[in-house]
Each structure stands twice: as C-alpha cells, then as structure tokens.
C-alpha cells in the first residue's frame, strides 16, 4: 500500500528557492507593464494625502549604500502609509546643477572648452546630468522602489529653473536679498564662493606662529618704569598668509591683560590668564608680569604692522577666547567672518588682496603673484628678518575643505549676493517654525536650531556656469541693481519656455521689461548679473517648484527624510526658503538616518577595501535582502553593513520565506469562505498562536506609525522562527498530514 497517498502533503506553486537575482527583474517588468503605480493612484484618489517629499540626489555617478538605505526607507514609509489608508504618491527628483557636474564635463571637454560658448558648455552639462539621471533611475528601480519614475522632477527642467528664478526674485523684491562685500568661504581651485553646506572638515597641517605687533603709542602711563623698553601685542595665527591683510589686533573687552617683561623681546602684552602657557610655548622662564592692563585703556591704540609701514589698530571684540593663543587676535577684516564684523564697527576696510585663483594681487609688496599657501614660508621668513616672529611651529588641526575638489578653502571678501538672516527677521521666524515640526530623532530639533541661531547670512552667488543665473540687472552707468515685479515675471516666463540657457544667449535688453529705466540715474542701459545661484537654493525651493506645481501634491509635505548631514543641507535650505517666502515650514515631520559604515563602525572607503556596493548585494542575493537589511537596522544611528551582515540577513530571509512556504503548502485545499472555523471553537494551542499573531500584528502596525521598522523585523523574524517553526508548526504537523482533510482539528491548524 502506498501510504504516501494517505497523507495531506503540502502543495504550492511557491518556489522552493527564491532565486531573487533572476526573478526580481521579471517582477519589476510586470509592475511597469501593468502600470501598478498609476493604478494605486487611481484607487487611492479619494483618500487623505500623505506626502513624503523626495530630497534630490545629485545626478553624478552610480549609487552607493547611502542612496540605498535612503530610498528603501522612503519606499517602506510610502508603502506602509498607502496600506494604512492614505493616498501616498512618491515623486522622485534629481539635483542637476552645480560644480561636480561642471568639473567632470570640463575634464571630458579638455581643450575643446576654450572654443565653446557658455551655452554649449551648459548643454554638455545638461547632457551629462541627464545621462546619470537615467542610470540612477534604473538603479533605484532595481531596489524595488515604486514611484513616478517616468516624470520625476529635475532641477534643470525649464519649469523648475523658472521657479528657482522666481523664488530668488521674490527674495530680492521683499528686501531680504542684498549685494555686499564680506568674507565668505572661497575655493581657489574651483574659483568660486562656497556655502556652509559645501564645506567638509579634514585634518590639515598649518603653520602655527606667534607674532609681535610693536606699539606705536606711548603706554608709560599704563606700564610703570617702562622707559625705552619696546612694547608689543602678541598674536597667534595658523594663517600667516593673512598677515599682509592685517588691519588690527582684537582683544576682549572683559579679559584682564598683562604686560610681561622679557629678557630679549621687551614687554609683551597678552591675556593674563594665558601668560604661563604662552611663555612656556616660547621656552621663556625668565619673565616678569610688570603690569595688569584694562582692555578699555588699550582700545584705539596703534601698533605697527610687523611687515609694512602701516598702522594696526587695537580694537575690542567678544569673539576673542582664552581657549588657545594669546587673547590678542590678529584681525584681517577681508579674511575672517568675526574680523569683518568687528572691523566694520571700527571703520576698518574690508581689505582682501587675494585674486580668484589664490595668488596675492599685484599691489601686495614683497608677495605679489605668490600663491597664498606657498607664501606662508616667505612671510614667516620676512617676519623673522624683521624680528617679529616669536615662534614658528606646525599644527595638525581640523580645517575646512571644498566638498568637490577636497582642497583647503579660505575666507575671502568678494562682492556676493546674500540673503539676510536678520534684516526682515528671517532668523527669528525660522527658529519659531522649528518648534512646529516633529523631529525624528528628537535631537534633530536642537541641532538645526543651533545651526539657524548661529549661522551667517546666506551667500547665494557662485562664480560658475552650470546653474540658474541670479535674475537681476545692473545699471551700466551707476551700477544700481535693477529688479522689479515686471522683470521677475518676465524672466520666469522666458525660463519656462526656453530654460535658463536664454540668459546666456540674449543681451540684457532682450531679457528686461520694455522701457526699463534705472530708478537712480535714469539710464536705459543695463548689464546682466554674472553669478549663478547656490545649488542648495535650487533644491531648497523644491517645496515651491514641486509640491505646489505637480498634480496630486501639496505643501507642506508630511515628511522630509534624509541623512543626518542634511540638517545643514536640504532640511536647512528648504526651511529658510519656505519661511522666507511663506512664513511656514515646508514639512510637518523631518526624519533622519545615520551614515552607512562597515561592521566595525568605520567609514567605507575604496582605499581601505571595506566598501559594499548595492549592485554586488543585488547580484548575489537580490534586492529583497538589501531591503531587509535597511528594514532591520535602527537607522537613527549609523548603520553597519558588511558581507557577513548581508549573509546573516540572507539566512534570516530564507527562514522567513521557508516558514511562509510551509504554510502556503498546507493552505492548498483551504477556502477561507467555506473552511474557516470560529476562534472560540478552536483548541487552546490554535487560539494561542492566533493571539501571538495578533500581538505581532499590533506591534508591527504601531511600529509603522512610529517609523521603527527594525522592531517589525525582529518581531516578525522571532515569530516565524520561534513561535511558528520551532513550536507551533512542529507540533501540528501530525494534524496537518494525517487528520481527515476537512476535519475540525486540521481546519483549526
């Protein structure tokens, strides 16, 4: 007798092996062919909206694990909100302007670029960006991310560029935007201004020098028995190249200062609290504090510049600290933010004798034409020759670098466009709006609050080609800025039809309203502004260009979700532009995830060899395993990944899948409409497992609502492996296999 035929053996079309790398592309193809995303939109059109607004990745290069966890987390949220009864559209986007693309195009063009017009170069940049939009779109879709992929938003599309120009114009009309000369971050390699968000900090070795500034004014009434002994202020700096631009020495108005008599260097003035440390640095133990000085008595005294025959004014400033140095700060108003602010109070010139490429201008005696960093050595030699150099060492410290070329940057005063943080109260309004946003994790609120509270005015202008031009004009006669309601509206219309390329194709008169006249001098002749906008402004106005323009979306978005670095990036620029234009934050909730690191918590690096690429995981295990990794991680901190971690998750995926397959096999002859039995009539064990299922389901639903996806993974995995496989399913196998097919005990199982 064939006893096998007497058993109720499992039967299912659900394959034994997942074979995800082979099966997933077919599934994605079916989604496209059946237009699943469009059907979901139609099905949910009458539901309440849930808008997760996509922060645009940069259209340059292939995707990495940071992209993967970001897009997968977004997809999990969008899908879960859709399943929870919302209409949750997802419109992906790309950031397409900016320096990285322009640099790569420059490399491709080589010497040909010299023969090309600005528009031709821009067209090459546009083509390059479009190529990587297509590449990244396919890679994102391979992650299993559902969305409006065929009509995404691109910051280089004509309509988007037009909205960028309009938003910029509105800031100008409102009076928030101004043209000013003040020190900003400047990259000498890229030859452009940089915003805070475009700065990276890396270790850098700089000269660390102490320099004497000899007093010109007589201090005999402050320092008794001084006689003919020379008196000097002592400064410390790690930027010797700024000494030629020095105009002052700043001291703190509430610190006590000391006159220190030395054997070889006369009397040195420094903060009293730092005397011991400074003299130890100099290797001097034969010294004497001969007087204590009130900084108010030193204010407006004059020193002699240590190199040139010019004055250096002693001024007061609260930014001086006792953390390092001497308590006397070398002040070059053209090369430091604090220097500029305090120098302005004392009428000091914003002097910045450095060209775009980082060389000293021709009017700098001794150092004209020298590259500033290379000139450090020469400057120190001159200081030593003049007897002004007290100490010269090397210091390794964290220093700002350009995000693109990775070279050290400088502070340099140049004419730039700024959005004022305080003129019309933008800072205070923004700080108030932060309180109306839910921040996940909660520390995000304090982080962005501190950034807004302490940030300088926003430098909007860039000296490059690939971007949206600042839509203002300048009078050819008196240089007055021309921007009116009519000019803003006309530029918006022209950019909408022709893209911002038209700015580079037409003369000012063709872009301006008819009969435009300078309000100051009456001239009818104008020139175009030659700056482009910071790309953070481009992406920062997506709330206007996308949420208010795309069908089916709205402002504010329910959620912005990006990496924690975006508190100084997209979250930041979006908040400022939205509050500046509407008075309201563009989002209700901001969720941030950490960075992807290796299993030891180290940053992934090709040189170290610890990089795990998304395509390699997908090729070996499939996108579902990659998605399980993203879902299993507590993304609120940094997220670890390695081949070993992926292998463990692949095993977990297999266990969950095998549990599902076993259950599907035993459902082959079960029709829930006919065969289901009342729970009250079931046995105790069956009721227990249904109760556990209820608990897991409730926990999962709550976790989806609070975006704690790792909780769901652990609960589901534990339920499948422990409650089901190791306990319940093992116990009921006899019932499933040997009981009569329609018997109550088998139907209960």
C-alpha positions in Angstrom: 0.0 0.0 0.0 1.3 3.5 -0.9 0.9 5.3 2.5 2.1 8.5 0.9 -1.3 8.9 -0.8 -3.0 8.8 2.6 -1.1 11.9 3.8 -2.2 15.5 3.3 1.2 16.6 2.0 1.9 20.3 1.3 1.3 21.5 -2.2 2.2 25.0 -3.5 3.4 26.8 -6.6 5.6 29.0 -4.4 9.1 28.0 -5.4 11.4 26.2 -3.0 14.3 28.6 -3.9 13.8 32.4 -4.1 16.3 33.0 -6.9 15.8 36.7 -6.3 18.5 38.0 -8.7 16.7 36.2 -11.5 13.1 36.6 -10.5 13.1 40.2 -9.3 13.7 41.8 -12.8 10.7 40.0 -14.1 8.6 41.2 -11.3 9.7 44.8 -11.9 8.9 44.4 -15.6 5.3 43.3 -14.7 4.9 46.3 -12.4 5.8 48.6 -15.3 3.7 46.7 -17.9 0.6 46.6 -15.6 1.2 50.3 -14.5 0.8 49.3 -10.9 1.9 52.7 -9.6 -0.8 54.5 -11.7 -3.5 52.0 -10.6 -2.6 52.7 -7.0 -3.0 56.4 -7.5 -6.4 55.9 -9.1 -7.5 53.5 -6.4 -6.5 55.9 -3.7 -7.5 59.2 -5.2 -10.2 59.9 -2.7 -8.1 59.0 0.4 -6.4 61.6 2.6 -2.9 62.5 1.2 0.4 61.5 2.7 3.3 63.3 1.0 6.8 62.2 1.5 8.8 64.7 -0.5 12.0 63.3 -2.0 15.2 65.1 -1.4 17.0 65.1 -4.8 20.2 63.0 -5.0 23.0 64.5 -7.2 22.9 63.4 -10.8 26.5 62.3 -10.8 28.0 58.8 -10.5 26.5 55.4 -9.5 24.5 54.8 -6.4 26.1 53.7 -3.1 24.8 52.2 0.1 23.8 55.7 1.5 21.5 56.1 -1.5 20.1 52.5 -0.9 19.1 52.9 2.7 17.6 56.3 2.0 15.4 55.3 -0.9 14.4 52.0 0.7 13.4 53.7 3.9 11.3 56.1 1.9 9.7 53.3 0.0 8.8 51.4 3.2 7.1 54.5 4.5 5.2 55.3 1.3 4.0 51.7 1.0 3.0 51.4 4.7 1.1 54.7 4.5 -0.6 53.5 1.4 -1.6 50.3 3.2 -2.8 52.3 6.2 -5.4 54.0 4.1 -3.7 57.0 2.7 -3.0 58.2 -0.9 0.8 58.2 -0.8 2.2 59.4 -4.1 6.0 59.4 -4.5 7.7 61.8 -7.0 11.4 61.2 -7.1 13.7 64.0 -8.1 17.3 64.9 -9.0 19.6 67.8 -8.3 21.2 68.5 -11.7 23.2 71.8 -11.5 26.5 72.5 -9.8 30.2 72.2 -9.6 30.8 68.4 -9.6 29.0 68.0 -12.9 30.7 71.1 -14.4 34.1 69.7 -13.3 33.5 66.3 -14.9 32.3 67.9 -18.1 35.4 70.2 -18.1 37.6 67.0 -17.9 35.7 65.4 -20.8 35.9 68.5 -22.9 39.5 69.3 -22.3 40.9 72.0 -24.5 37.8 72.0 -26.6 36.0 74.0 -23.9 38.0 77.1 -24.9 36.3 77.1 -28.3 32.8 76.6 -26.9 30.2 79.2 -25.9 28.8 79.2 -22.4 25.6 77.8 -23.7 27.4 74.9 -25.4 29.2 74.2 -22.2 25.8 74.2 -20.3 24.3 71.9 -22.9 27.2 69.5 -22.3 26.5 69.7 -18.6 22.8 69.1 -19.2 23.5 66.1 -21.3 25.9 64.7 -18.6 23.3 65.2 -15.9 20.5 63.5 -18.0 22.7 60.5 -18.6 23.2 59.9 -14.8 19.5 60.6 -14.1 18.8 57.6 -16.4 21.5 55.5 -14.9 20.4 56.2 -11.3 16.7 55.8 -12.1 17.3 52.3 -13.3 19.4 51.6 -10.2 16.7 53.0 -7.9 14.0 50.9 -9.6 16.1 47.8 -9.2 15.9 48.4 -5.4 12.2 47.8 -5.8 11.3 51.4 -5.1 7.9 52.3 -6.5 7.2 55.8 -7.7 6.6 58.3 -10.6 9.8 57.3 -12.3 8.8 58.4 -15.8 8.1 62.0 -14.9 10.4 62.9 -11.9 11.3 66.4 -11.0 14.7 67.6 -12.3 16.2 70.9 -11.1 17.4 71.5 -14.7 13.9 71.3 -16.2 12.7 74.6 -17.7 9.7 74.8 -15.3 11.8 74.1 -12.3 14.5 76.6 -13.4 11.8 79.2 -13.9 10.5 78.7 -10.4 14.1 78.9 -8.9 14.5 82.3 -10.6 11.0 83.4 -9.4 11.7 82.5 -5.8 15.1 84.3 -5.9 13.4 87.3 -7.5 10.8 87.3 -4.7 13.5 87.4 -2.1 15.1 90.4 -3.9 11.7 92.2 -4.2 11.0 91.6 -0.5 14.3 93.2 0.5 15.8 90.0 2.1 18.5 89.7 -0.7 21.4 92.1 -0.9 24.7 92.6 -2.8 27.5 93.0 -0.3 31.3 92.5 0.2 32.1 90.3 3.1 34.3 87.3 3.8 32.9 84.0 2.6 34.3 80.6 2.0 36.3 80.6 -1.2 37.8 77.7 -3.1 40.9 78.8 -5.0 40.9 75.7 -7.1 37.3 75.9 -8.2 37.4 79.7 -8.1 34.0 80.1 -6.6 32.3 81.1 -3.4 31.0 78.2 -1.2 28.2 77.9 1.3 28.5 76.3 4.7 26.8 73.2 3.4 29.5 72.8 0.8 32.3 72.6 3.3 33.9 69.5 4.6 36.4 69.3 7.5 39.5 67.3 7.2 42.8 67.1 9.1 45.3 69.7 7.8 48.8 70.8 8.8 49.2 74.6 9.1 52.0 76.9 10.3 51.4 78.0 13.9 53.1 81.3 14.5 53.3 83.9 17.3 54.0 87.4 16.0 54.8 90.7 17.7 53.0 93.9 16.8 55.0 96.8 18.2 53.0 99.5 19.9 53.4 103.0 18.3 51.5 104.8 21.1 53.2 105.5 24.4 52.0 103.2 27.2 54.2 104.7 30.0 51.1 105.8 31.9 49.8 102.2 32.0 53.1 100.3 32.5 55.3 101.9 35.2 59.1 102.3 34.8 58.9 101.2 31.2 61.5 103.6 30.0 62.6 102.9 26.4 61.7 99.2 26.5 59.7 98.3 23.4 56.1 97.1 23.9 54.3 94.7 21.6 51.0 93.0 21.3 51.4 89.2 20.8 49.1 87.4 18.3 48.9 83.8 17.3 47.6 82.6 13.9 47.6 79.5 11.7 47.2 81.6 8.6 50.4 83.6 8.1 49.2 84.4 4.5 46.6 86.8 6.1 49.2 88.9 7.8 49.7 91.2 4.8 46.0 92.0 5.0 46.1 92.7 8.8 44.5 96.0 9.9 44.0 95.4 13.6 44.6 93.5 16.8 41.5 92.5 18.7 41.3 92.0 22.5 38.3 91.0 24.7 36.7 94.0 26.5 36.3 92.0 29.7 39.5 90.0 29.9 42.4 91.2 32.1 45.6 91.7 30.2 49.2 91.5 31.4 52.4 93.4 30.4 55.1 90.7 30.5 58.7 91.9 30.6 61.1 89.6 28.9 64.9 89.5 28.5 65.1 89.6 24.7 61.8 90.8 23.4 60.9 93.8 25.5 57.4 93.9 27.0 54.8 91.6 25.6 51.1 92.1 26.1 48.7 89.1 26.3 45.8 87.9 28.3 46.8 87.5 31.9 45.1 84.0 32.1 47.3 82.7 29.3 50.7 84.1 30.3 52.1 80.9 31.8 51.0 78.8 28.7 52.3 81.3 26.2 55.7 81.8 27.9 56.1 78.0 28.2 55.4 77.8 24.4 58.2 80.3 23.9 60.5 78.4 26.2 61.0 81.5 28.3 61.1 81.2 32.1 62.9 84.4 32.8 60.0 86.8 32.6 58.0 89.1 34.9 54.5 90.5 34.8 55.1 94.2 35.4 51.5 95.5 34.9 47.9 94.4 34.7 46.0 96.2 31.9 42.4 97.1 31.4 41.5 96.4 27.7 39.5 99.6 27.6 42.7 101.5 28.1 44.2 99.8 25.1 41.3 100.4 22.7 42.2 102.5 19.7 45.9 102.4 20.4 48.0 101.9 17.3 50.5 99.2 16.6 53.0 99.0 13.7 52.2 96.3 11.1 55.0 93.7 11.5 55.9 93.8 7.8 54.7 97.1 6.3 54.9 100.7 7.5 51.2 100.8 8.2 49.0 101.0 11.3 47.3 98.2 13.0 44.5 99.3 15.4 43.8 97.7 18.8 40.1 97.0 18.9 37.6 95.2 21.2 35.6 92.1 20.3 33.6 89.5 22.2 34.7 86.7 19.8 38.2 86.6 21.4 38.6 83.5 23.6 41.0 82.0 26.1 40.8 78.5 24.6 44.1 78.9 22.7 46.5 81.6 21.5 47.3 84.8 23.5 44.0 86.6 23.9 45.1 89.0 21.2 43.7 88.2 17.8 45.3 89.2 14.5 42.4 90.9 12.6 42.1 90.9 8.8 38.6 92.1 8.0 38.7 90.7 4.5 39.6 87.2 5.5 37.5 86.3 8.5 33.8 86.5 9.5 34.4 87.7 13.0 37.2 90.0 11.8 34.8 91.6 9.3 32.0 92.2 11.9 34.3 93.7 14.5 36.3 95.6 11.9 33.2 97.2 10.5 32.4 98.7 13.9 35.8 100.4 13.9 35.6 101.6 10.3 38.3 99.2 9.1 38.4 98.4 5.3 37.3 95.0 4.1 40.8 94.5 2.6 41.3 91.2 0.7 44.4 91.4 -1.6 43.9 87.9 -3.0 42.8 87.0 -6.6 40.3 84.4 -7.5 43.0 81.8 -8.1 44.5 82.3 -4.7 47.5 84.5 -5.5 48.4 87.8 -3.9 47.3 90.7 -6.1 49.9 93.0 -7.7 49.6 95.7 -5.1 50.9 93.5 -2.3 54.5 94.4 -1.6 57.0 91.5 -1.4 54.5 88.8 -2.1 52.6 89.8 -5.3 51.8 86.8 -7.5 52.6 84.2 -4.9 50.1 81.5 -4.1 48.9 82.2 -0.6 49.6 78.8 1.0 53.0 78.6 -0.6 53.7 82.2 0.5 53.4 81.2 4.2 57.1 80.2 4.2 58.2 83.5 2.6 56.0 85.5 5.0 57.5 83.8 8.0 61.0 84.5 6.7 60.2 88.2 6.4 58.7 88.2 9.9 61.8 86.6 11.2 64.1 89.1 9.4 62.2 92.0 11.0 62.4 90.4 14.5 58.6 90.0 14.7 58.4 86.2 14.7 58.4 84.8 18.2 57.6 81.1 17.5 57.0 79.0 14.4 55.7 75.5 14.6 53.4 73.1 12.7 49.9 72.4 13.9 47.6 69.5 12.8 44.0 70.5 13.1 40.6 70.2 11.5 40.3 72.6 8.6 37.6 73.5 6.1 37.9 71.9 2.6 35.9 72.2 -0.6 33.3 69.4 -0.9 34.2 69.0 -4.6 37.9 69.2 -5.1 38.9 68.4 -1.5 41.4 71.3 -1.3 41.6 73.6 1.6 39.5 76.7 1.3 39.9 80.3 2.6 37.9 83.1 3.8 37.9 85.9 1.2 35.9 89.0 0.8 34.4 89.4 -2.6 31.1 91.1 -3.8 28.4 88.4 -3.4 24.7 88.1 -3.2 23.3 87.2 0.3 20.0 86.5 1.9 19.9 88.4 5.2 19.1 86.4 8.2 18.1 89.4 10.3 17.1 92.4 8.2 13.4 91.2 7.9 13.5 88.7 10.8 14.2 85.5 8.8 16.3 84.0 11.6 13.7 84.5 14.3 10.8 83.4 12.1 12.7 80.2 11.2 13.5 79.4 14.8 9.8 79.8 15.7 8.8 77.4 12.9 11.3 74.7 14.1 9.0 74.3 17.1 6.1 73.4 14.8 7.9 70.5 13.2 8.2 66.9 14.5 11.9 65.9 14.5 12.8 62.2 14.5 15.1 61.5 16.3 14.3 64.4 18.7 17.9 65.7 18.8 17.5 66.9 15.3 15.5 69.8 16.6 18.3 71.1 18.8 20.8 70.5 16.1 19.1 72.6 13.4 18.0 75.2 15.9 21.6 75.8 16.9 22.6 76.0 13.2 20.0 78.6 12.3 20.6 80.5 15.5 24.3 80.9 14.8 24.6 80.9 11.0 25.8 83.9 9.0 23.9 85.5 6.1 23.4 83.0 3.3 25.8 83.5 0.5 23.7 82.8 -2.6 26.1 83.5 -5.5 28.5 81.3 -7.3 31.1 82.2 -9.9 30.4 79.2 -12.3 28.5 78.4 -15.5 26.3 75.4 -14.8 23.4 76.7 -12.7 20.5 79.1 -12.6 21.6 82.7 -13.0 20.7 85.3 -10.4 17.9 87.2 -12.2 18.9 90.8 -11.6 20.4 93.5 -13.7 22.9 96.3 -13.1 22.8 99.9 -14.4 25.7 100.4 -16.8 26.1 104.0 -15.6 25.7 104.0 -11.8 25.8 100.2 -11.1 22.4 100.4 -9.3 20.7 97.0 -9.0 17.6 96.6 -11.2 14.9 94.1 -10.1 11.2 94.8 -10.4 7.9 92.8 -10.4 7.9 93.1 -14.2 11.5 91.8 -14.6 10.9 88.9 -12.2 7.7 87.9 -14.1 9.4 88.2 -17.5 12.4 86.1 -16.5 10.0 83.5 -15.1 8.1 83.4 -18.4 11.3 83.2 -20.5 12.9 80.5 -18.4 9.7 78.5 -18.5 9.7 78.5 -22.3 13.4 78.4 -23.1 15.2 77.2 -19.9 17.7 79.4 -18.1 20.1 79.0 -21.1 18.4 82.0 -22.6 20.1 84.2 -20.0 23.4 83.3 -21.6 22.1 83.7 -25.2 20.4 87.1 -25.0 21.5 90.6 -24.2 20.2 92.3 -21.1 17.8 94.5 -23.1 16.1 91.4 -24.6 15.6 89.9 -21.2 14.2 93.0 -19.4 10.8 94.6 -19.5 10.2 97.2 -22.2 11.2 100.7 -21.3 13.2 99.7 -18.3 14.8 102.7 -16.6 17.3 103.0 -13.8 15.5 104.4 -10.8 18.6 106.1 -9.5 20.1 107.8 -12.6 17.6 107.4 -15.3 19.8 105.3 -17.6 18.3 102.8 -20.0 21.4 100.7 -20.4 21.9 97.6 -18.2 24.1 94.6 -17.9 23.2 91.1 -16.6 24.4 89.8 -13.3 27.1 87.2 -14.0 26.6 84.9 -10.9 24.6 81.7 -10.6 22.7 80.5 -7.6 23.9 78.2 -4.9 22.6 74.7 -5.8 21.3 74.5 -2.2 18.9 77.2 -3.2 17.9 75.1 -6.3 16.9 72.1 -4.2 15.8 74.2 -1.3 12.9 75.7 -3.3 11.5 72.2 -4.3 8.6 72.8 -1.9 7.6 75.6 -4.4 8.7 74.0 -7.6 7.3 70.5 -6.9 4.8 70.4 -4.1 2.8 73.4 -5.4 3.2 72.6 -9.1 2.9 68.8 -9.5 -0.6 67.4 -9.7 -1.7 65.5 -6.6 0.9 67.0 -4.2 0.6 69.8 -1.7 2.7 72.0 0.7 3.6 71.4 3.4 4.8 67.8 2.9 4.1 65.3 5.6 7.7 64.2 5.7 11.2 65.0 4.6 13.6 62.1 5.1 17.3 62.3 4.5 20.7 61.6 6.2 21.6 63.5 9.3 24.1 65.7 7.3 21.0 67.4 5.7 20.4 69.4 8.9 23.0 71.7 7.4 21.9 70.9 3.8 18.5 70.3 2.3 16.4 70.5 5.5 18.2 73.8 6.2 17.9 75.5 2.8 14.3 74.3 2.4 13.3 75.7 5.8 14.9 79.1 5.1 13.4 79.5 1.6 9.9 78.3 2.8 9.8 80.6 5.8 11.3 83.5 3.9 8.6 83.2 1.2 5.5 81.8 3.1 6.3 82.2 6.8 5.8 78.5 7.3 8.0 75.4 7.4 7.7 73.2 4.2 7.4 70.0 6.2 5.5 68.6 9.2 8.0 65.9 10.1 11.7 65.5 9.5 13.2 62.1 9.8 16.9 61.5 9.6 19.0 58.4 9.3 22.7 57.8 10.1 25.6 57.1 7.7 26.4 53.6 6.4 29.6 52.3 7.9 31.4 48.9 8.0 30.8 46.3 10.7 33.5 47.9 12.9 31.8 51.3 12.6 34.4 52.7 10.2 33.6 54.9 7.2 33.5 52.9 4.0 36.4 53.7 1.7 37.7 52.2 -1.6 41.3 52.6 -0.4 40.6 50.6 2.8 38.7 48.0 0.8 35.6 47.9 3.0 33.1 49.2 0.5 29.9 47.1 -0.1 28.2 48.2 -3.2 24.4 47.8 -3.7 24.8 46.2 -7.1 27.0 43.5 -5.7 24.5 42.6 -3.0 21.7 42.6 -5.5 23.7 40.4 -7.9 24.4 37.8 -5.3 21.4 37.9 -3.0 18.7 40.1 -4.6 17.2 43.4 -3.8 14.8 41.9 -1.2 17.8 41.0 1.0 19.1 44.6 0.6 15.7 45.9 1.6 15.6 43.5 4.6 19.0 45.0 5.7 17.5 48.5 5.5 14.4 47.4 7.4 16.4 45.6 10.1 18.6 48.5 11.0 18.0 51.0 13.7 18.6 53.8 11.3 18.6 56.5 13.9 22.3 55.9 14.4 25.0 54.9 11.9 24.1 51.7 10.1 26.6 48.9 9.7 27.0 46.7 6.6 29.4 44.0 5.5 29.4 40.8 3.5 29.0 38.9 6.8 26.0 41.1 7.9 24.3 40.6 4.5 25.0 36.8 4.7 23.2 36.7 8.1 20.3 38.6 6.8 20.1 36.3 3.8 19.8 33.4 6.2 17.1 35.2 8.1 15.2 36.0 4.8 15.4 32.3 4.0 14.0 31.2 7.3 11.1 33.7 7.0 10.4 32.5 3.4 10.6 28.8 4.3 8.0 29.4 7.1 5.7 31.2 4.6 6.2 28.4 2.0 5.3 25.7 4.5 2.1 27.5 5.5 1.1 28.1 1.9 1.6 24.5 1.1 -0.9 23.5 3.8 -3.4 26.1 2.6 -3.7 24.3 -0.8 -7.1 22.8 0.0 -8.3 25.6 2.3 -11.0 28.1 1.3 -11.4 30.7 4.0 -15.0 31.5 3.0 -16.0 27.8 3.5 -13.5 26.2 5.8 -12.7 28.8 8.5 -14.0 27.9 12.0 -14.9 30.3 14.8 -12.0 31.0 17.0 -14.0 30.2 20.1 -14.3 26.6 18.9 -10.6 26.1 18.3 -8.2 24.3 20.6 -6.1 26.1 23.2 -2.9 25.8 21.1 -4.5 27.2 18.0 -6.0 30.1 20.0 -2.6 30.8 21.5 -0.9 31.1 18.1 -3.6 33.4 16.8 -3.2 35.6 19.9 0.6 35.7 19.2 -0.2 36.7 15.6 -2.5 39.5 16.9 0.3 40.7 19.2 2.9 40.7 16.4 0.4 42.5 14.0 -0.4 45.1 16.6 3.3 45.7 17.3 4.0 46.0 13.6 1.2 48.5 12.9 2.3 50.6 15.9 6.0 50.4 14.7 5.0 51.5 11.2 3.2 54.5 12.7 6.4 55.5 14.6 8.8 54.5 11.8 10.6 51.9 13.9 11.0 49.3 11.2 13.7 47.3 12.9 11.1 46.5 15.6 8.9 44.9 12.9 11.8 42.9 11.5 12.8 41.5 14.9 9.2 40.7 15.9 8.4 39.0 12.5 11.6 37.0 12.4 11.2 35.9 16.0 7.5 34.9 15.3 8.4 32.9 12.3 11.5 31.1 13.7 10.5 30.7 17.4 6.7 30.7 17.7 5.9 29.1 14.4 8.8 26.9 13.1 10.2 25.7 16.4 7.0 25.4 18.3 3.5 25.6 16.7 4.2 24.2 13.2 6.3 21.4 14.6 3.5 20.3 17.0 0.7 20.4 14.4 2.4 18.5 11.6 0.7 15.3 12.6 -2.7 17.0 12.5 -2.0 18.6 9.1 -0.7 15.4 7.5 -2.7 12.6 9.0 -6.1 14.0 10.0 -9.0 13.8 7.6 -8.7 16.8 5.2 -11.9 18.5 6.3 -11.7 17.6 10.0 -12.1 20.4 12.6 -8.7 19.7 14.1 -7.0 20.1 10.7 -9.0 23.1 9.7 -8.1 24.8 13.0 -4.5 24.3 12.3 
